[in-house]
Structure formats: structure tokens, C-alpha cells
Amino acid sequence: MRNSLPPNPQIDANGALTHLLSIDGLPREIVLNILDTASSFLEVSDRDVKKVPLLRGKSVFNLFFENSTRTRTTFEIAAKRLSADVINLDVARSSTSKGETLLDTIDNLVSMHADMFVVRHVSSGAPYLIADHLNRLGRSDIHVINAGDGRHAHPTQGLLDMFTIRHYKKDFSGLRIAIVGDILHSRVARSDIRALSALGATEIRLIGPKTLLPAEMDIAGTRVFNSLREGIRDCDVVIMLRLQSERMNGALLPSAREYFNCYGLTPEVLALASPDAIVMHPGPMNRGVEIDSEVADGPQAVILNQVTFGIAIRMAVMSLLAGN
Ligand code: CP
């Protein structure tokens, strides 16, 4: 009989994390455990010897079938700080270009004694396919982390965003959070919305043009605004998103200049938010398209701190998956 993924493939019968595929379906206690564990890892980066032995002897394979700067690099740093052996598959030079299937690639890497796969893929669901395949092989000892699949999910980005918000704002209750821009194509927005709901944020506002907002059922529990000036008013956290033109079919906007005029975050627009609002962006940023340089480099921006926190979050996720 087919031994496919259980209803919640991320959690085993004892309630432990087995894969990190999405924030959807992740119990609130596990989300909080990841954030708390990441807090304990922050100080490792300040040590002279930036290493702990929690993944010593384990092999972590970074499989990035789509480009990345922040996620790939911080996963590598995180795994090395946990003392794992890290193998970065060079996809452009791999046998994928000769027609090898994703699952044949996985089978070969399993034969090389992989313990963990960190997967970014242009296709939504690719990390689930790998987790399902491992499950059918009876390899529950090998863990899969979704590092971004299509427009579906980017759970470690969602978690590091929550870590950042908690770091600056302490508590999610009472917070008004704006997510601005191309929400339709954004896996980050989907993961952030799920995480913010799990953590009890008071108000999640989705701000963007009608053509870049998802269908109604995707955005339950949120308030939608088509005007940035209206939506940003009194917000405590502003999360800006890039226009993901690589995922757009056809023109959804008149022009980048027009977009910036309506949805670009300038100092004048940011002044409408709460005076101590923080500005976040998952990166990569397009200056002059969704964000003005004066804001991106200004005192309210915590964008580079998000990157630093990403190392601690990824250490926490890998460490918990390895059973620590
Ligand atoms: N935030 C993020 O996923 O950035 P990269 O594409 O550089 O990994």
C-alpha cells in the first residue's frame, strides 16, 4: 500500500518537528519554540569561536533550484555554526541540466548519506514531493526544509520576520501590521500572514493594487486596502514586498514609475504610520520601485537586522529537526 505523507507531514506522532514545509498547520507552541530557540542562538554569533556541536557529523544539502542570496547563505552559515557538513549543490552544473528528475537527484544524495535537505524550487510543492518520497522510502530520519517554493511558502522567512517583530515590539497583541505590494505572487506574504495569525497579531492589513491581491479565501482574517496612504495609517510594522515580475503572466501594472507613485514607501508616506513603526523587507529590494532609499537606509528600517536574525532562526529550525 502507498505510504504517503500523513495529514500533517511536519509533525510526528510525538508532536516533534520532522520537516519544515509551511507555517500553515504548524502548532503555535512549535512556532514559539523555534523563536525561543533562535533567541538562545543569537549569542553564538558574538563568540570568538562561532560554533556549537549540535549537528556534528550530519550532512546538510543545500538544493537551490532558484536564485538566492540571503536564504542560501544564511542556511549555510547556520549549518556550519551547528558544526554540520554543508554541501551546496551547484544546480546549474548538476545533472538536472541533463534531464535527471528531482527525485532521482534526491535518491543519489540519499545514497551519499544526506541528513537534511534545504530546498528552494520554482514549483510550489517541490519540498512536499521530496518529503513524501522520503516517507515512502521509510527515511523519517532525513528532514526537508522549504527554503521557498514558487508562490506557496517561505516558512523560515516568515519565522525570521516574526522573530524581528517580537525583538522590536515584544508582544503581538495590539500590533497593526501592514504588508504592502505584490501579495498575489508572494510566498513571504503567505507565510507572514499564517505566522501573524498563529501569534495573535491584532490587525493584518494587506495593501496593494487589485491586480496584485489574492482571491478572497486566501486572505481571510485580514483587512484589504488599495490605498497605501489609508492602509498604513497608525501601523506599528510595515512589511514591503518586491514586485515579483518573474512570477507575473503579462502586465499587471502600468509601469514601475506609476507603481512607485502609488505604492512606493517614501518618508512622507511612512510618517502616516505609528512614529515608532519599523520597516521590514525580505529582500531583494528594488529601490525606487517599492521603497525609497531614504526609508530603506533610514532609522526605522530593520531590513539588515532581519538577515542577521535569519541565521539564528535557521540554526533553531535545523537544531530542532535534528532532535535537539
Ligand atoms: N528573502 C529571500 O528569500 O531572499 P533571497 O531570495 O536572497 O534568498
mmCIF file of N, CA and C in Angstrom, residues 232-295:
data_model
loop_
_atom_site.group_PDB
_atom_site.id
_atom_site.type_symbol
_atom_site.label_atom_id
_atom_site.label_comp_id
_atom_site.label_asym_id
_atom_site.label_seq_id
_atom_site.Cartn_x
_atom_site.Cartn_y
_atom_site.Cartn_z
ATOM 1 N N ILE A 232 -1.690 52.384 5.639
ATOM 2 C CA ILE A 232 -0.501 52.441 6.506
ATOM 3 C C ILE A 232 -0.752 53.243 7.790
ATOM 4 N N ARG A 233 -1.855 53.964 7.831
ATOM 5 C CA ARG A 233 -2.126 54.867 8.947
ATOM 6 C C ARG A 233 -2.051 54.127 10.294
ATOM 7 N N ASP A 234 -1.213 54.619 11.196
ATOM 8 C CA ASP A 234 -1.084 54.104 12.576
ATOM 9 C C ASP A 234 -0.539 52.678 12.672
ATOM 10 N N CYS A 235 0.041 52.158 11.593
ATOM 11 C CA CYS A 235 0.605 50.804 11.675
ATOM 12 C C CYS A 235 1.901 50.802 12.490
ATOM 13 N N ASP A 236 2.146 49.677 13.169
ATOM 14 C CA ASP A 236 3.355 49.529 14.003
ATOM 15 C C ASP A 236 4.486 48.855 13.245
ATOM 16 N N VAL A 237 4.106 48.078 12.239
ATOM 17 C CA VAL A 237 5.091 47.339 11.443
ATOM 18 C C VAL A 237 4.668 47.466 9.977
ATOM 19 N N VAL A 238 5.643 47.780 9.112
ATOM 20 C CA VAL A 238 5.346 47.886 7.671
ATOM 21 C C VAL A 238 6.279 46.917 6.943
ATOM 22 N N ILE A 239 5.701 45.908 6.315
ATOM 23 C CA ILE A 239 6.496 44.915 5.571
ATOM 24 C C ILE A 239 6.317 45.203 4.079
ATOM 25 N N MET A 240 7.399 45.631 3.428
ATOM 26 C CA MET A 240 7.345 45.957 1.997
ATOM 27 C C MET A 240 7.731 44.723 1.180
ATOM 28 N N LEU A 241 7.098 44.561 0.037
ATOM 29 C CA LEU A 241 7.385 43.414 -0.838
ATOM 30 C C LEU A 241 7.842 43.892 -2.207
ATOM 31 N N ARG A 242 8.681 43.093 -2.812
ATOM 32 C CA ARG A 242 9.168 43.348 -4.177
ATOM 33 C C ARG A 242 8.087 42.953 -5.193
ATOM 34 N N LEU A 243 8.068 43.654 -6.329
ATOM 35 C CA LEU A 243 7.230 43.207 -7.451
ATOM 36 C C LEU A 243 7.902 41.972 -8.055
ATOM 37 N N GLN A 244 7.222 40.836 -7.997
ATOM 38 C CA GLN A 244 7.859 39.589 -8.463
ATOM 39 C C GLN A 244 7.531 39.335 -9.930
ATOM 40 N N SER A 245 8.182 40.125 -10.778
ATOM 41 C CA SER A 245 7.851 40.083 -12.213
ATOM 42 C C SER A 245 8.124 38.701 -12.810
ATOM 43 N N GLU A 246 9.056 37.923 -12.193
ATOM 44 C CA GLU A 246 9.341 36.583 -12.731
ATOM 45 C C GLU A 246 8.149 35.641 -12.565
ATOM 46 N N ARG A 247 7.202 36.003 -11.689
ATOM 47 C CA ARG A 247 6.026 35.136 -11.500
ATOM 48 C C ARG A 247 4.760 35.749 -12.109
ATOM 49 N N MET A 248 4.895 36.891 -12.802
ATOM 50 C CA MET A 248 3.710 37.538 -13.376
ATOM 51 C C MET A 248 3.505 37.047 -14.804
ATOM 52 N N ASN A 249 2.250 36.711 -15.109
ATOM 53 C CA ASN A 249 1.920 36.366 -16.502
ATOM 54 C C ASN A 249 1.291 37.605 -17.132
ATOM 55 N N GLY A 250 2.050 38.310 -17.928
ATOM 56 C CA GLY A 250 1.514 39.513 -18.576
ATOM 57 C C GLY A 250 1.617 40.713 -17.666
ATOM 58 N N ALA A 251 1.257 41.873 -18.202
ATOM 59 C CA ALA A 251 1.400 43.139 -17.473
ATOM 60 C C ALA A 251 0.256 43.305 -16.483
ATOM 61 N N LEU A 252 0.606 43.440 -15.199
ATOM 62 C CA LEU A 252 -0.412 43.659 -14.174
ATOM 63 C C LEU A 252 -0.370 45.098 -13.677
ATOM 64 N N LEU A 253 0.610 45.869 -14.187
ATOM 65 C CA LEU A 253 0.790 47.255 -13.728
ATOM 66 C C LEU A 253 1.128 48.137 -14.916
ATOM 67 N N PRO A 254 0.733 49.409 -14.856
ATOM 68 C CA PRO A 254 1.055 50.310 -15.973
ATOM 69 C C PRO A 254 2.564 50.495 -16.136
ATOM 70 N N SER A 255 3.275 50.811 -15.026
ATOM 71 C CA SER A 255 4.730 50.995 -15.108
ATOM 72 C C SER A 255 5.295 51.026 -13.692
ATOM 73 N N ALA A 256 6.633 50.825 -13.594
ATOM 74 C CA ALA A 256 7.275 50.854 -12.273
ATOM 75 C C ALA A 256 7.163 52.249 -11.664
ATOM 76 N N ARG A 257 7.257 53.287 -12.511
ATOM 77 C CA ARG A 257 7.165 54.665 -12.005
ATOM 78 C C ARG A 257 5.776 54.934 -11.408
ATOM 79 N N GLU A 258 4.755 54.472 -12.143
ATOM 80 C CA GLU A 258 3.372 54.636 -11.667
ATOM 81 C C GLU A 258 3.182 53.885 -10.344
ATOM 82 N N TYR A 259 3.770 52.683 -10.276
ATOM 83 C CA TYR A 259 3.664 51.865 -9.064
ATOM 84 C C TYR A 259 4.300 52.595 -7.879
ATOM 85 N N PHE A 260 5.495 53.146 -8.098
ATOM 86 C CA PHE A 260 6.176 53.851 -7.013
ATOM 87 C C PHE A 260 5.343 55.048 -6.536
ATOM 88 N N ASN A 261 4.716 55.753 -7.487
ATOM 89 C CA ASN A 261 3.883 56.907 -7.103
ATOM 90 C C ASN A 261 2.740 56.492 -6.189
ATOM 91 N N CYS A 262 2.188 55.311 -6.424
ATOM 92 C CA CYS A 262 1.023 54.875 -5.635
ATOM 93 C C CYS A 262 1.403 54.038 -4.418
ATOM 94 N N TYR A 263 2.428 53.184 -4.563
ATOM 95 C CA TYR A 263 2.725 52.203 -3.502
ATOM 96 C C TYR A 263 4.160 52.251 -2.993
ATOM 97 N N GLY A 264 4.965 53.168 -3.483
ATOM 98 C CA GLY A 264 6.342 53.277 -3.010
ATOM 99 C C GLY A 264 6.362 53.871 -1.600
ATOM 100 N N LEU A 265 7.201 53.303 -0.724
ATOM 101 C CA LEU A 265 7.291 53.810 0.649
ATOM 102 C C LEU A 265 8.334 54.923 0.709
ATOM 103 N N THR A 266 7.829 56.150 0.830
ATOM 104 C CA THR A 266 8.679 57.345 0.937
ATOM 105 C C THR A 266 8.626 57.838 2.389
ATOM 106 N N PRO A 267 9.541 58.726 2.798
ATOM 107 C CA PRO A 267 9.473 59.268 4.156
ATOM 108 C C PRO A 267 8.128 59.927 4.443
ATOM 109 N N GLU A 268 7.565 60.581 3.444
ATOM 110 C CA GLU A 268 6.283 61.277 3.636
ATOM 111 C C GLU A 268 5.151 60.277 3.918
ATOM 112 N N VAL A 269 5.156 59.165 3.228
ATOM 113 C CA VAL A 269 4.110 58.144 3.454
ATOM 114 C C VAL A 269 4.354 57.434 4.789
ATOM 115 N N LEU A 270 5.617 57.129 5.087
ATOM 116 C CA LEU A 270 5.930 56.436 6.338
ATOM 117 C C LEU A 270 5.513 57.277 7.554
ATOM 118 N N ALA A 271 5.517 58.596 7.395
ATOM 119 C CA ALA A 271 5.127 59.483 8.504
ATOM 120 C C ALA A 271 3.667 59.267 8.916
ATOM 121 N N LEU A 272 2.872 58.623 8.068
ATOM 122 C CA LEU A 272 1.468 58.351 8.412
ATOM 123 C C LEU A 272 1.337 57.152 9.356
ATOM 124 N N ALA A 273 2.379 56.308 9.394
ATOM 125 C CA ALA A 273 2.359 55.143 10.298
ATOM 126 C C ALA A 273 2.655 55.614 11.718
ATOM 127 N N SER A 274 2.624 54.672 12.656
ATOM 128 C CA SER A 274 2.965 54.995 14.041
ATOM 129 C C SER A 274 4.399 55.578 14.075
ATOM 130 N N PRO A 275 4.676 56.573 14.937
ATOM 131 C CA PRO A 275 6.008 57.202 14.922
ATOM 132 C C PRO A 275 7.146 56.210 15.182
ATOM 133 N N ASP A 276 6.876 55.124 15.917
ATOM 134 C CA ASP A 276 7.946 54.147 16.173
ATOM 135 C C ASP A 276 7.782 52.886 15.316
ATOM 136 N N ALA A 277 7.104 53.045 14.170
ATOM 137 C CA ALA A 277 6.920 51.886 13.278
ATOM 138 C C ALA A 277 8.270 51.402 12.757
ATOM 139 N N ILE A 278 8.376 50.088 12.610
ATOM 140 C CA ILE A 278 9.580 49.533 11.966
ATOM 141 C C ILE A 278 9.241 49.175 10.518
ATOM 142 N N VAL A 279 10.266 49.287 9.660
ATOM 143 C CA VAL A 279 10.094 48.961 8.235
ATOM 144 C C VAL A 279 10.896 47.699 7.932
ATOM 145 N N MET A 280 10.208 46.695 7.362
ATOM 146 C CA MET A 280 10.858 45.423 7.036
ATOM 147 C C MET A 280 10.753 45.156 5.533
ATOM 148 N N HIS A 281 11.643 44.308 5.062
ATOM 149 C CA HIS A 281 11.624 43.888 3.652
ATOM 150 C C HIS A 281 12.397 42.565 3.591
ATOM 151 N N PRO A 282 11.821 41.530 2.950
ATOM 152 C CA PRO A 282 12.550 40.255 2.915
ATOM 153 C C PRO A 282 13.763 40.291 1.996
ATOM 154 N N GLY A 283 13.800 41.270 1.088
ATOM 155 C CA GLY A 283 14.860 41.333 0.095
ATOM 156 C C GLY A 283 14.608 40.306 -0.998
ATOM 157 N N PRO A 284 15.186 40.476 -2.176
ATOM 158 C CA PRO A 284 15.963 41.648 -2.576
ATOM 159 C C PRO A 284 15.064 42.872 -2.786
ATOM 160 N N MET A 285 15.620 44.054 -2.447
ATOM 161 C CA MET A 285 14.854 45.301 -2.582
ATOM 162 C C MET A 285 15.035 45.866 -3.978
ATOM 163 N N ASN A 286 14.004 46.512 -4.460
ATOM 164 C CA ASN A 286 14.142 47.318 -5.677
ATOM 165 C C ASN A 286 13.920 48.765 -5.272
ATOM 166 N N ARG A 287 15.037 49.460 -5.053
ATOM 167 C CA ARG A 287 14.962 50.873 -4.637
ATOM 168 C C ARG A 287 14.315 51.698 -5.745
ATOM 169 N N GLY A 288 13.444 52.596 -5.336
ATOM 170 C CA GLY A 288 12.769 53.447 -6.331
ATOM 171 C C GLY A 288 11.598 52.759 -7.001
ATOM 172 N N VAL A 289 11.325 51.494 -6.635
ATOM 173 C CA VAL A 289 10.136 50.807 -7.162
ATOM 174 C C VAL A 289 9.127 50.615 -6.019
ATOM 175 N N GLU A 290 9.532 49.848 -4.963
ATOM 176 C CA GLU A 290 8.618 49.693 -3.827
ATOM 177 C C GLU A 290 9.093 50.483 -2.603
ATOM 178 N N ILE A 291 10.345 50.936 -2.616
ATOM 179 C CA ILE A 291 10.856 51.629 -1.421
ATOM 180 C C ILE A 291 11.874 52.693 -1.830
ATOM 181 N N ASP A 292 11.757 53.841 -1.165
ATOM 182 C CA ASP A 292 12.694 54.943 -1.390
ATOM 183 C C ASP A 292 13.980 54.670 -0.575
ATOM 184 N N SER A 293 15.116 55.025 -1.140
ATOM 185 C CA SER A 293 16.383 54.772 -0.437
ATOM 186 C C SER A 293 16.432 55.454 0.926
ATOM 187 N N GLU A 294 15.786 56.606 1.025
ATOM 188 C CA GLU A 294 15.806 57.326 2.307
ATOM 189 C C GLU A 294 15.136 56.505 3.418
ATOM 190 N N VAL A 295 14.126 55.728 3.043
ATOM 191 C CA VAL A 295 13.460 54.849 4.018
ATOM 192 C C VAL A 295 14.279 53.569 4.212
#
